Tab-separated table of C-alpha atoms and ligand atoms in Angstrom:
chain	number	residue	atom	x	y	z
W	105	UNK	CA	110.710	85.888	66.109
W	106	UNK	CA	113.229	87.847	63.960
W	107	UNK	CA	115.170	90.527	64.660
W	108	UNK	CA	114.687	91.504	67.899
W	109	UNK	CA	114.085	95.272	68.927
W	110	UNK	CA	117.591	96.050	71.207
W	111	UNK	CA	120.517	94.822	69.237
W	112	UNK	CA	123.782	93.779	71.492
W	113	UNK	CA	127.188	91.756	70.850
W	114	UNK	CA	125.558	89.814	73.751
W	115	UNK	CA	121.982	89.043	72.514
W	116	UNK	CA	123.876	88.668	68.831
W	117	UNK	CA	125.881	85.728	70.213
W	118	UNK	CA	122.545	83.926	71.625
W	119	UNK	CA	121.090	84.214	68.558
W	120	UNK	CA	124.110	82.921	66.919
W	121	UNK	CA	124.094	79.831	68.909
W	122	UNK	CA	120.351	79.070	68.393
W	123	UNK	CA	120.597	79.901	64.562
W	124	UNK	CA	123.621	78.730	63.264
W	125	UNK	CA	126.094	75.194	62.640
W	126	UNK	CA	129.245	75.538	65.205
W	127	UNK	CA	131.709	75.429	62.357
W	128	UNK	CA	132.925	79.130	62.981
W	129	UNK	CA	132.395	79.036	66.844
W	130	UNK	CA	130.433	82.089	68.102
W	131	UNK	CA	131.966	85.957	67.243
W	132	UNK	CA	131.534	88.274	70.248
W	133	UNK	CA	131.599	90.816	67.510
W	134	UNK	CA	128.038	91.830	66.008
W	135	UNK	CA	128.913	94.383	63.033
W	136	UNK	CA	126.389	96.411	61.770
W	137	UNK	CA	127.563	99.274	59.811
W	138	UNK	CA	130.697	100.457	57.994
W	139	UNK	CA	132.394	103.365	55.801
W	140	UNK	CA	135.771	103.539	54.670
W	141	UNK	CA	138.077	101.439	57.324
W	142	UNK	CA	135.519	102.224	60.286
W	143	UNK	CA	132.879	99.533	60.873
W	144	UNK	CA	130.670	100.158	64.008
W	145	UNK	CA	129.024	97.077	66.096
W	146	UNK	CA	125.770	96.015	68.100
W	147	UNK	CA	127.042	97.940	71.380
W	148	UNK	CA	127.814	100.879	69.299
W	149	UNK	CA	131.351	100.557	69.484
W	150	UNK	CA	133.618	101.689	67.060
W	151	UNK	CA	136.753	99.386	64.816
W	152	UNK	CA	139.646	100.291	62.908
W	153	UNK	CA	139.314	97.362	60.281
W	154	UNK	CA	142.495	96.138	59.694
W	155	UNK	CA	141.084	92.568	57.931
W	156	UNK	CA	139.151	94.137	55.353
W	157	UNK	CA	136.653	91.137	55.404
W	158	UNK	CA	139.995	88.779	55.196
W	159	UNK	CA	141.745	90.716	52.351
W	160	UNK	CA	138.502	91.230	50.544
W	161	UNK	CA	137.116	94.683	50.790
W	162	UNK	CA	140.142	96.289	49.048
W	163	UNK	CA	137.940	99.926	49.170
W	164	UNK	CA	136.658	99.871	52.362
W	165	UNK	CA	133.059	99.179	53.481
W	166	UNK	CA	130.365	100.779	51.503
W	167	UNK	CA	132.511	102.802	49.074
W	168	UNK	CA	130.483	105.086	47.451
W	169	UNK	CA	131.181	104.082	43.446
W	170	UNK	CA	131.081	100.344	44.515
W	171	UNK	CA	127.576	101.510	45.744
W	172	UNK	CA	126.096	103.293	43.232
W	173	UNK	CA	127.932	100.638	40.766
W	174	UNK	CA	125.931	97.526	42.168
W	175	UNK	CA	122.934	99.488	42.731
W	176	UNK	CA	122.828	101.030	39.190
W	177	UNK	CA	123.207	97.627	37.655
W	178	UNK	CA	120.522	95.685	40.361
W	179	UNK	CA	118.086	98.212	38.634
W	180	UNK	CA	119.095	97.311	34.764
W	181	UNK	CA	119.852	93.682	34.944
W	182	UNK	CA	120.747	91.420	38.072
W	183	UNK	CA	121.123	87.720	37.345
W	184	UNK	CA	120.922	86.297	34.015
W	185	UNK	CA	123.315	82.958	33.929
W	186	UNK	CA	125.484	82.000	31.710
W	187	UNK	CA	123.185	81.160	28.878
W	188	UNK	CA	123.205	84.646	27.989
W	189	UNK	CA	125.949	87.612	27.414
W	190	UNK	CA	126.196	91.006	29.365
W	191	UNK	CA	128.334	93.630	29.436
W	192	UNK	CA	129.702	93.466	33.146
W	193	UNK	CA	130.781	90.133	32.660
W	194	UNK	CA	132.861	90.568	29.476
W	195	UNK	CA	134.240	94.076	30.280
W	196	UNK	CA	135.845	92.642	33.784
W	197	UNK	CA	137.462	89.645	31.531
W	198	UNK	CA	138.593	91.586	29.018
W	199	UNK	CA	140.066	93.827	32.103
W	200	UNK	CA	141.494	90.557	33.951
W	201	UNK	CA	143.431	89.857	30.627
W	202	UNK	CA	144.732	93.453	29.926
W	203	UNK	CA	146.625	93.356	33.560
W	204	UNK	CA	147.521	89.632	33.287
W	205	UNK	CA	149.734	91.225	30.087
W	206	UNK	CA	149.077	87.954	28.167
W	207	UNK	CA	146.320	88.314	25.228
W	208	UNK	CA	146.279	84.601	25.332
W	209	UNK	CA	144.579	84.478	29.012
W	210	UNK	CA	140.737	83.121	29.177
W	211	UNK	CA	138.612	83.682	31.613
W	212	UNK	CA	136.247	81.503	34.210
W	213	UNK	CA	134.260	83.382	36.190
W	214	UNK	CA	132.960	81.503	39.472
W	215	UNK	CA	132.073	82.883	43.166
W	216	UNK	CA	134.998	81.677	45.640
W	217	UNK	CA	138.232	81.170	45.967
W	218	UNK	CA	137.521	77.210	46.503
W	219	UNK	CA	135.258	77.254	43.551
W	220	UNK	CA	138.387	78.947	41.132
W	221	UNK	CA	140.699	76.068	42.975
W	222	UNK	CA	137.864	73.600	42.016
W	223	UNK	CA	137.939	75.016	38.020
W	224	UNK	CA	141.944	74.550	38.351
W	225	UNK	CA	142.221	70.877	39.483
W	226	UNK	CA	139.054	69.929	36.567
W	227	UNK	CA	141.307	71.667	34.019
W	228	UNK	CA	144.752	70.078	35.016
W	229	UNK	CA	142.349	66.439	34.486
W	230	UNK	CA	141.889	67.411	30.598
W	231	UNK	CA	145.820	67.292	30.389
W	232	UNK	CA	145.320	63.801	30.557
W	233	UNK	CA	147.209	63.390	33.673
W	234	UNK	CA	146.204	63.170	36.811
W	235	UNK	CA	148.231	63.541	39.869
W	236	UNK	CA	149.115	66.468	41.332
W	237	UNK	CA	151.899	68.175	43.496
W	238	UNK	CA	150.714	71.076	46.081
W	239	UNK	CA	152.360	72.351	49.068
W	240	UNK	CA	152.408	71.545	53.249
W	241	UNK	CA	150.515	74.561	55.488
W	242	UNK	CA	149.067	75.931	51.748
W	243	UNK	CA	145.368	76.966	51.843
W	244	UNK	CA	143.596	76.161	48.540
W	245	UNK	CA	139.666	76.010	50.444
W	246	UNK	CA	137.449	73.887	51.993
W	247	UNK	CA	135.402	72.094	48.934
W	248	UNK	CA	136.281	68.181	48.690
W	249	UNK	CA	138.835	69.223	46.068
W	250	UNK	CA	139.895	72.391	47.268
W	251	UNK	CA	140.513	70.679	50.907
W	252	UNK	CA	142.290	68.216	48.636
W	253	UNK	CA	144.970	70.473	47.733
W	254	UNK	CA	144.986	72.443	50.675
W	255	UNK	CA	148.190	71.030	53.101
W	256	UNK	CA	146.767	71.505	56.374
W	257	UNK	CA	145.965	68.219	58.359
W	258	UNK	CA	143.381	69.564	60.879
W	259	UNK	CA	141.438	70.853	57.852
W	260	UNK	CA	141.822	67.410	56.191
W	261	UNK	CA	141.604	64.891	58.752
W	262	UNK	CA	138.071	64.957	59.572
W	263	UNK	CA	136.904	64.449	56.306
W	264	UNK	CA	138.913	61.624	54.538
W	265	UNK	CA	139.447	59.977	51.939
W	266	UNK	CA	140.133	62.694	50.352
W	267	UNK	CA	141.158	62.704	46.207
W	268	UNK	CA	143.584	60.535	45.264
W	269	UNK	CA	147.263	61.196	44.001
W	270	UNK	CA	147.674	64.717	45.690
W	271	UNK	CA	150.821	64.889	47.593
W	272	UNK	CA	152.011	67.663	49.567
W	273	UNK	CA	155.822	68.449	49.508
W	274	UNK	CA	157.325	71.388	51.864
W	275	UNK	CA	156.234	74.754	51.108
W	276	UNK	CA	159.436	76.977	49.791
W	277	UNK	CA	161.758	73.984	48.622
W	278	UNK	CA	162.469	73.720	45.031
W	279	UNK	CA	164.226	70.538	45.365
W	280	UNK	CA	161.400	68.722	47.239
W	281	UNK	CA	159.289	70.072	44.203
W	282	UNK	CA	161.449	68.889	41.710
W	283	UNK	CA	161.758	65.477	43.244
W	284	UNK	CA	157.790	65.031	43.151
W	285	UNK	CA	156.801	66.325	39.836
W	286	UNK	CA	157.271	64.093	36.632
W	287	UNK	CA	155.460	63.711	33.297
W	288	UNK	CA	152.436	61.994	34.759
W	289	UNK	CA	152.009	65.443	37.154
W	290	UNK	CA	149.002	67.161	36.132
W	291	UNK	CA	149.430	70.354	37.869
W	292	UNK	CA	151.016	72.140	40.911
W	293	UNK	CA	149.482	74.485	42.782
W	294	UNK	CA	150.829	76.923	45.271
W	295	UNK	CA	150.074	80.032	47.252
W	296	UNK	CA	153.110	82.622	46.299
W	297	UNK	CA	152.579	83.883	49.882
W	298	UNK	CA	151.134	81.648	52.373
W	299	UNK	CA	147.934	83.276	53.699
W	300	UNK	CA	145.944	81.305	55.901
W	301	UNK	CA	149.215	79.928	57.241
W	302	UNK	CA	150.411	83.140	58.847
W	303	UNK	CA	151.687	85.107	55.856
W	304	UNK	CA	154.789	82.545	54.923
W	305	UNK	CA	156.698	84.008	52.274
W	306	UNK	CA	158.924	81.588	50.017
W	307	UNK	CA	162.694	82.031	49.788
W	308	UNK	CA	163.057	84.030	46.668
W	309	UNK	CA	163.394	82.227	43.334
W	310	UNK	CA	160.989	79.302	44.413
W	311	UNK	CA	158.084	80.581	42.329
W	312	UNK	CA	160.972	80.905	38.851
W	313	UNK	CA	162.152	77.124	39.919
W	314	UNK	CA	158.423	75.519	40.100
W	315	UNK	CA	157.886	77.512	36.259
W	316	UNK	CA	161.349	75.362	35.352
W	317	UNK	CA	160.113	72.538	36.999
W	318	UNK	CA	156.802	72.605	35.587
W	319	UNK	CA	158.307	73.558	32.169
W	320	UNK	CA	160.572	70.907	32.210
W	321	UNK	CA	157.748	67.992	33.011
W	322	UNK	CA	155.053	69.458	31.006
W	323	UNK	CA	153.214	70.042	34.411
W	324	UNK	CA	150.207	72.825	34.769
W	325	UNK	CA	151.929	75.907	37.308
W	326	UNK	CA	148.774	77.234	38.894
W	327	UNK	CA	149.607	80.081	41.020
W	328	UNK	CA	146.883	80.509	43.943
W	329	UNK	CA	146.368	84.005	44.122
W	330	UNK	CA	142.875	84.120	46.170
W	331	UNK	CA	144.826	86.292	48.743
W	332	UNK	CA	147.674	87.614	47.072
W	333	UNK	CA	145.835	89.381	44.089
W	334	UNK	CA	144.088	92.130	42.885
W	335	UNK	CA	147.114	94.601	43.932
W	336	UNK	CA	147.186	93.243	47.235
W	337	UNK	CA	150.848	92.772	47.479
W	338	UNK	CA	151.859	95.720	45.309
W	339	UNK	CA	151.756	94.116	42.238
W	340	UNK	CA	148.033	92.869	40.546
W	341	UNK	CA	149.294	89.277	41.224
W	342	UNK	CA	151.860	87.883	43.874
W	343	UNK	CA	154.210	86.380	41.699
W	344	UNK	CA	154.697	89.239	39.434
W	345	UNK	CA	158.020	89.867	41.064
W	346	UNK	CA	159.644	86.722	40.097
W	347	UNK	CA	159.105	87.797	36.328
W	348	UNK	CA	157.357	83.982	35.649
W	349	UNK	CA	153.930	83.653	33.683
W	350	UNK	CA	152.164	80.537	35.437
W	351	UNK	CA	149.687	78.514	33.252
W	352	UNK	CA	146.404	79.195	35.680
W	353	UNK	CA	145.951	82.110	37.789
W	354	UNK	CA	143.235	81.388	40.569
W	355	UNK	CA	141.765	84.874	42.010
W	356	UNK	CA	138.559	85.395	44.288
W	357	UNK	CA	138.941	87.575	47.885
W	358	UNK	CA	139.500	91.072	46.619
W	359	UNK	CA	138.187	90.862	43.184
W	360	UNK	CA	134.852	91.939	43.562
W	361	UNK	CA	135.539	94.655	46.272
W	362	UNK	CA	133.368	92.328	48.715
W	363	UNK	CA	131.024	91.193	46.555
W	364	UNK	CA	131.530	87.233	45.889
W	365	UNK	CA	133.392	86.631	42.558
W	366	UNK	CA	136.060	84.230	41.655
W	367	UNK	CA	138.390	83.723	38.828
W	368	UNK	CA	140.100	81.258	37.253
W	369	UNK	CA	142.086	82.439	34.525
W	370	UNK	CA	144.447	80.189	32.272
W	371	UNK	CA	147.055	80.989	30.197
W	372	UNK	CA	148.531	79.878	26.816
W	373	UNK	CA	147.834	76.119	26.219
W	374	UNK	CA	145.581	75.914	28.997
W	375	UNK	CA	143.309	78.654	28.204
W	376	UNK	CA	141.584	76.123	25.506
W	377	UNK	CA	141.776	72.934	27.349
W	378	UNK	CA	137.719	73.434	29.120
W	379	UNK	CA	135.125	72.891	26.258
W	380	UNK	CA	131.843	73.355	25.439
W	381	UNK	CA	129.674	71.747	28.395
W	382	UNK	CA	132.780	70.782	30.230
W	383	UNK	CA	132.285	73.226	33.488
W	384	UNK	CA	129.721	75.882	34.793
W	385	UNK	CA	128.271	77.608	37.570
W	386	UNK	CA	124.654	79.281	37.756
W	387	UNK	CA	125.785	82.246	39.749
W	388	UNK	CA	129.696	82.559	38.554
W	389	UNK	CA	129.645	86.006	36.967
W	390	UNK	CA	127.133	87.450	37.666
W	391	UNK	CA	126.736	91.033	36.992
W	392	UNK	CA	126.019	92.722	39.769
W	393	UNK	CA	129.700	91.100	41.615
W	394	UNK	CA	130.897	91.635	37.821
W	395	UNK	CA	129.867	95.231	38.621
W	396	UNK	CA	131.868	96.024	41.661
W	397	UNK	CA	134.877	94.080	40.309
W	398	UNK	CA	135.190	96.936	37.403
W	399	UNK	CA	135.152	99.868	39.998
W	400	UNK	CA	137.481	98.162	41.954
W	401	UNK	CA	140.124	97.487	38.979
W	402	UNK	CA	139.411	101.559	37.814
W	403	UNK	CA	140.033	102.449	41.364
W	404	UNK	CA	142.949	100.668	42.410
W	405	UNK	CA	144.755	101.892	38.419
W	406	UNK	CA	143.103	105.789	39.159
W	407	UNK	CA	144.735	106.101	42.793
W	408	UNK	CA	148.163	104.001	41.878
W	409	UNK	CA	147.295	101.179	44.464
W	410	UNK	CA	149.843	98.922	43.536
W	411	UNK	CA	152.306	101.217	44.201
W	412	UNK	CA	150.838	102.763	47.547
W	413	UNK	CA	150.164	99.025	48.724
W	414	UNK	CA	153.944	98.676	48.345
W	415	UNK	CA	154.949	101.754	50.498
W	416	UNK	CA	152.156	101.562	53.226
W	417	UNK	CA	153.112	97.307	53.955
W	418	UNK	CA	156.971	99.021	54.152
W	419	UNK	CA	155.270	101.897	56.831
W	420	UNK	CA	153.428	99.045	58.845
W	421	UNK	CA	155.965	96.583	59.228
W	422	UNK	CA	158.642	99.525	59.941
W	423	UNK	CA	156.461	100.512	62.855
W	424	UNK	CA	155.262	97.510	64.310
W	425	UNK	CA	158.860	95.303	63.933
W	426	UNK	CA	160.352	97.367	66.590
W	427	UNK	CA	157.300	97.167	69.221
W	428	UNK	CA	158.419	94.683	72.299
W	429	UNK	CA	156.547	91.644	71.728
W	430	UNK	CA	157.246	91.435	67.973
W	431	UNK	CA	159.699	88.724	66.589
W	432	UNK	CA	158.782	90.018	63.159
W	433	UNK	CA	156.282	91.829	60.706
W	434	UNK	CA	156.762	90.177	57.456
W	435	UNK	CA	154.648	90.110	54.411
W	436	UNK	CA	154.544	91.797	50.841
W	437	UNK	CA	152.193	95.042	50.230
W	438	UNK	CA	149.132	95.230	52.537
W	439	UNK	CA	149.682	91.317	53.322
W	440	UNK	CA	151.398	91.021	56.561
W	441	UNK	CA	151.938	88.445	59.208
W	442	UNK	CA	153.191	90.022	62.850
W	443	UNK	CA	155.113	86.838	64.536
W	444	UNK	CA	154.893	87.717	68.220
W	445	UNK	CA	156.607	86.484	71.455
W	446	UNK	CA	154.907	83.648	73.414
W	447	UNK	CA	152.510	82.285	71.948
W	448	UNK	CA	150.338	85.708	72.266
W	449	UNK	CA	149.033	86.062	69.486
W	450	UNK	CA	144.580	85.813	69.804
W	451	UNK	CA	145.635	87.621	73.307
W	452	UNK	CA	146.710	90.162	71.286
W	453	UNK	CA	144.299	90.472	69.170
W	454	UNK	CA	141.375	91.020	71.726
W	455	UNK	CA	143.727	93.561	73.238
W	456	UNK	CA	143.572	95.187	70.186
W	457	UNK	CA	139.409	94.705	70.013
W	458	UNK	CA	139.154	96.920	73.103
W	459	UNK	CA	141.409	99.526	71.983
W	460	UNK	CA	139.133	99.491	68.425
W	461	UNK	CA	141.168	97.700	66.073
W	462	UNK	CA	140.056	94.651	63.920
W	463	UNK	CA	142.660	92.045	63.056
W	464	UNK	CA	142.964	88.558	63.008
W	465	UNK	CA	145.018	85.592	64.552
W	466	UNK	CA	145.792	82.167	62.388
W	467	UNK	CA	147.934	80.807	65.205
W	468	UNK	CA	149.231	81.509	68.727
W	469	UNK	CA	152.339	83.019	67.246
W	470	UNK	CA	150.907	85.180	64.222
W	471	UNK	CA	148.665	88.255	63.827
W	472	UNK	CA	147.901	88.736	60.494
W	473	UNK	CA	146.344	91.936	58.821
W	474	UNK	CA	144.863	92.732	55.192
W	475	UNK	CA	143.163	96.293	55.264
W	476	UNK	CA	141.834	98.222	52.444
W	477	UNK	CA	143.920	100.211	49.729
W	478	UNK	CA	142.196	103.769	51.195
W	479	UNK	CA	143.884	103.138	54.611
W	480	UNK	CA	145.468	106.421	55.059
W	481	UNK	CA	149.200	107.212	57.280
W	482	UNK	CA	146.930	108.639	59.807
W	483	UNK	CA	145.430	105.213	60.355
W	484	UNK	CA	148.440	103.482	60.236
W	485	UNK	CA	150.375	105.706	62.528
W	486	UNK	CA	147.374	104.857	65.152
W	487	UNK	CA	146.901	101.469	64.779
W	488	UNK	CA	150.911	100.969	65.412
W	489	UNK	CA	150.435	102.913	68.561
W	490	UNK	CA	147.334	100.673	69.505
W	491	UNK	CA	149.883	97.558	68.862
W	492	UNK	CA	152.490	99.264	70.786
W	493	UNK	CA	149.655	99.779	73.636
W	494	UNK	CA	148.601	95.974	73.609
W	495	UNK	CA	152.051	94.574	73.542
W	496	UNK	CA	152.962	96.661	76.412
W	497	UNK	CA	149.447	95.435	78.287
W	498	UNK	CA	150.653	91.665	76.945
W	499	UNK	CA	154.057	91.598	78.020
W	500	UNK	CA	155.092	94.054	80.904
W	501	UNK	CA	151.725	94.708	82.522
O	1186	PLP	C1	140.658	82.228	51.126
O	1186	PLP	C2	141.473	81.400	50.217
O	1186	PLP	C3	140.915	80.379	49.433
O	1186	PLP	C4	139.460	79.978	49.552
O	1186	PLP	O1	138.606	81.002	49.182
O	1186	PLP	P1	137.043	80.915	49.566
O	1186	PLP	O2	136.463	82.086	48.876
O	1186	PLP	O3	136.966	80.980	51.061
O	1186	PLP	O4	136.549	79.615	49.035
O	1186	PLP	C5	141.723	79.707	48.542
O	1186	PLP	N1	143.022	80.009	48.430
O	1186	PLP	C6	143.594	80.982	49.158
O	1186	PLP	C7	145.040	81.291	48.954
O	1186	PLP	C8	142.847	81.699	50.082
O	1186	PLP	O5	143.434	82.648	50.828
């Protein structure tokens, strides 16, 4: 029983099948090791991770401060709730609200990005309203409320009724917004990229005329940032660019540097609406994720990030938008969605598996890659030429 002696993709898989539920199908991928971008699996193959753990390890795997960080602080103090203090914990909120801007901004620490979506919609309630306005295609998570919000009817359907008085208007159009949201409207929530949805960027504007809207109707603006944070998109949130301050920010993904940690932070008003007793979470916190979270907000302000996240995306989608096969490479930062020709798109992507290169499909038609900050031009330059390989495999072979 256990862990058996010769470790393969292969005997991985059968184990997968006899171990686990069915809801993620079976990977063909074992991984077993990583460093930086590289990650090495059961066969002893290696990857180029261009994913990073679905835009989650923001340093790579097993960066050496995030190490001795976590390991440092499993020796002083691991897990102590939230009936007590520690120093992790209020360091990395008193970080989150230095590079929010906003000295008003209080912070809920929880372990997902469906959990921080969760702390959102339970907030909006205290408003006394309760209806709420999210967006079509939007991923919020899969939680009854999260899935809720979330505007994706395959991800819905199965598990129905769902929570009342959440209606979904088309993702990107102000008007449908302001048509939808009055002054019994709770809150609206809303990816400023679309992740899971293929990287769908709104037309520019729509995130400054859902803060009117909202402003105008006395509606919560909760800006989903689970993907688009934490630097991601070249900025430490991805709505900075729009200039708007949203009531709620929800963060998880990159935060703790691939530990599990979620935020929900709320502005202003909002930031005193939760009381004593009103919402908790045994693990949210904790210090050892709290840990890795600090490193990663040193590391990304030490190396500039934000501002090498903006001129590596630019590299990328410069070098893959010409590539035959490619309708387009859009996205902000290191968040990028490659559109490709006929329906090619998981095709593609074990192409790009055999050549050693981790991304990831949401659909027939998109690619979609989120790698660490560190990745360097070298890496880059050869993972375009990988693409440029596949397509050519894809579409002239
Ligand atoms: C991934 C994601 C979530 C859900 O996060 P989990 O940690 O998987 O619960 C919510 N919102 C967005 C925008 C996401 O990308």
């Amino acid at each position: 029983m256990g862990k058996s002696v010769k470790q393969s993709n292969a005997s991985e898989a059968k184990r997968w099948d006899n171990a686990m539920q069915a809801n993620y199908g079976t990977p063909s991928i074992s991984l077993v090791k990583g460093k930086g971008l590289e990650v090495v699996d059961s066969d002893g193959k290696k990857y180029l991770d261009l994913l990073g753990g679905i835009a989650t390890n923001l340093l790579g795997h097993n960066h050496p401060k995030i190490a001795t960080a976590i390991t440092k602080q499993a020796k002083e103090l691991s897990h102590v709730s939230n009936f007590y203090s520690h120093n992790q914990g209020l360091a990395l909120a008193e970080r989150l609200i230095d590079i929010c801007g906003d000295k008003s901004a209080r912070v809920f620490f929880c372990n997902s990005g469906a959990e921080a979506n969760e702390a959102a919609l339970k907030l909006s309630r205290l408003t006394g309203r309760s209806r709420v306005v999210a967006t079509l295609g939007a991923f919020h998570g899969r939680t009854i409320g999260a899935l809720s919000l979330t505007g994706q009817p395959a991800k819905r359907d199965p598990f129905k009724p769902l929570i009342k008085r959440i209606v979904h208007v088309p993702y990107g159009d102000a008007k449908a917004l302001a048509r939808k949201v009055n002054s019994r409207t709770a809150m609206v929530i809303i990816e400023p990229i679309m992740g899971e949805a293929g990287v769908v960027m709104p037309p520019s504007g729509y995130l400054k005329a859902a803060r009117e809207i909202c402003d105008k109707t006395g509606a919560l603006l909760v800006l989903d940032c689970v993907q688009t944070g934490m630097g991601r998109t070249g900025t430490w949130f991805g709505f900075e660019h729009e200039g708007i301050t949203p009531d709620v920010i929800t963060i998880a993904k990159g935060l703790g540097g691939g530990l599990p940690l979620g935020a929900m932070i709320a502005l202003g008003k909002s930031a005193s609406l939760f009381q004593a007793g009103m919402h908790g979470t045994t693990f949210g916190g904790n210090p050892i994720a709290c840990a890795a979270a600090n490193v990663v907000i040193n590391e990304i302000k030490r190396n500039s990030y934000l501002a090498l996240n903006a001129s590596k995306g630019a590299l990328i989608r410069n070098l893959i938008s010409p590539i035959n096969g490619v309708i387009e490479a859009r996205g902000r930062g290191l968040l990028i969605g490659i559109k490709v020709r006929d329906g090619k798109a998981k095709v593609l992507t074990s192409e790009l598996a055999k050549r050693g290169f981790l991304v990831n499909a949401t659909s027939e038609e998109i690619i979609r890659i989120a790698p660490a900050y560190i990745i360097t031009e070298k890496q880059i330059i050869s993972f375009a030429r990988a693409f440029a390989d596949a397509c050519e495999e894809v579409y002239d072979g």
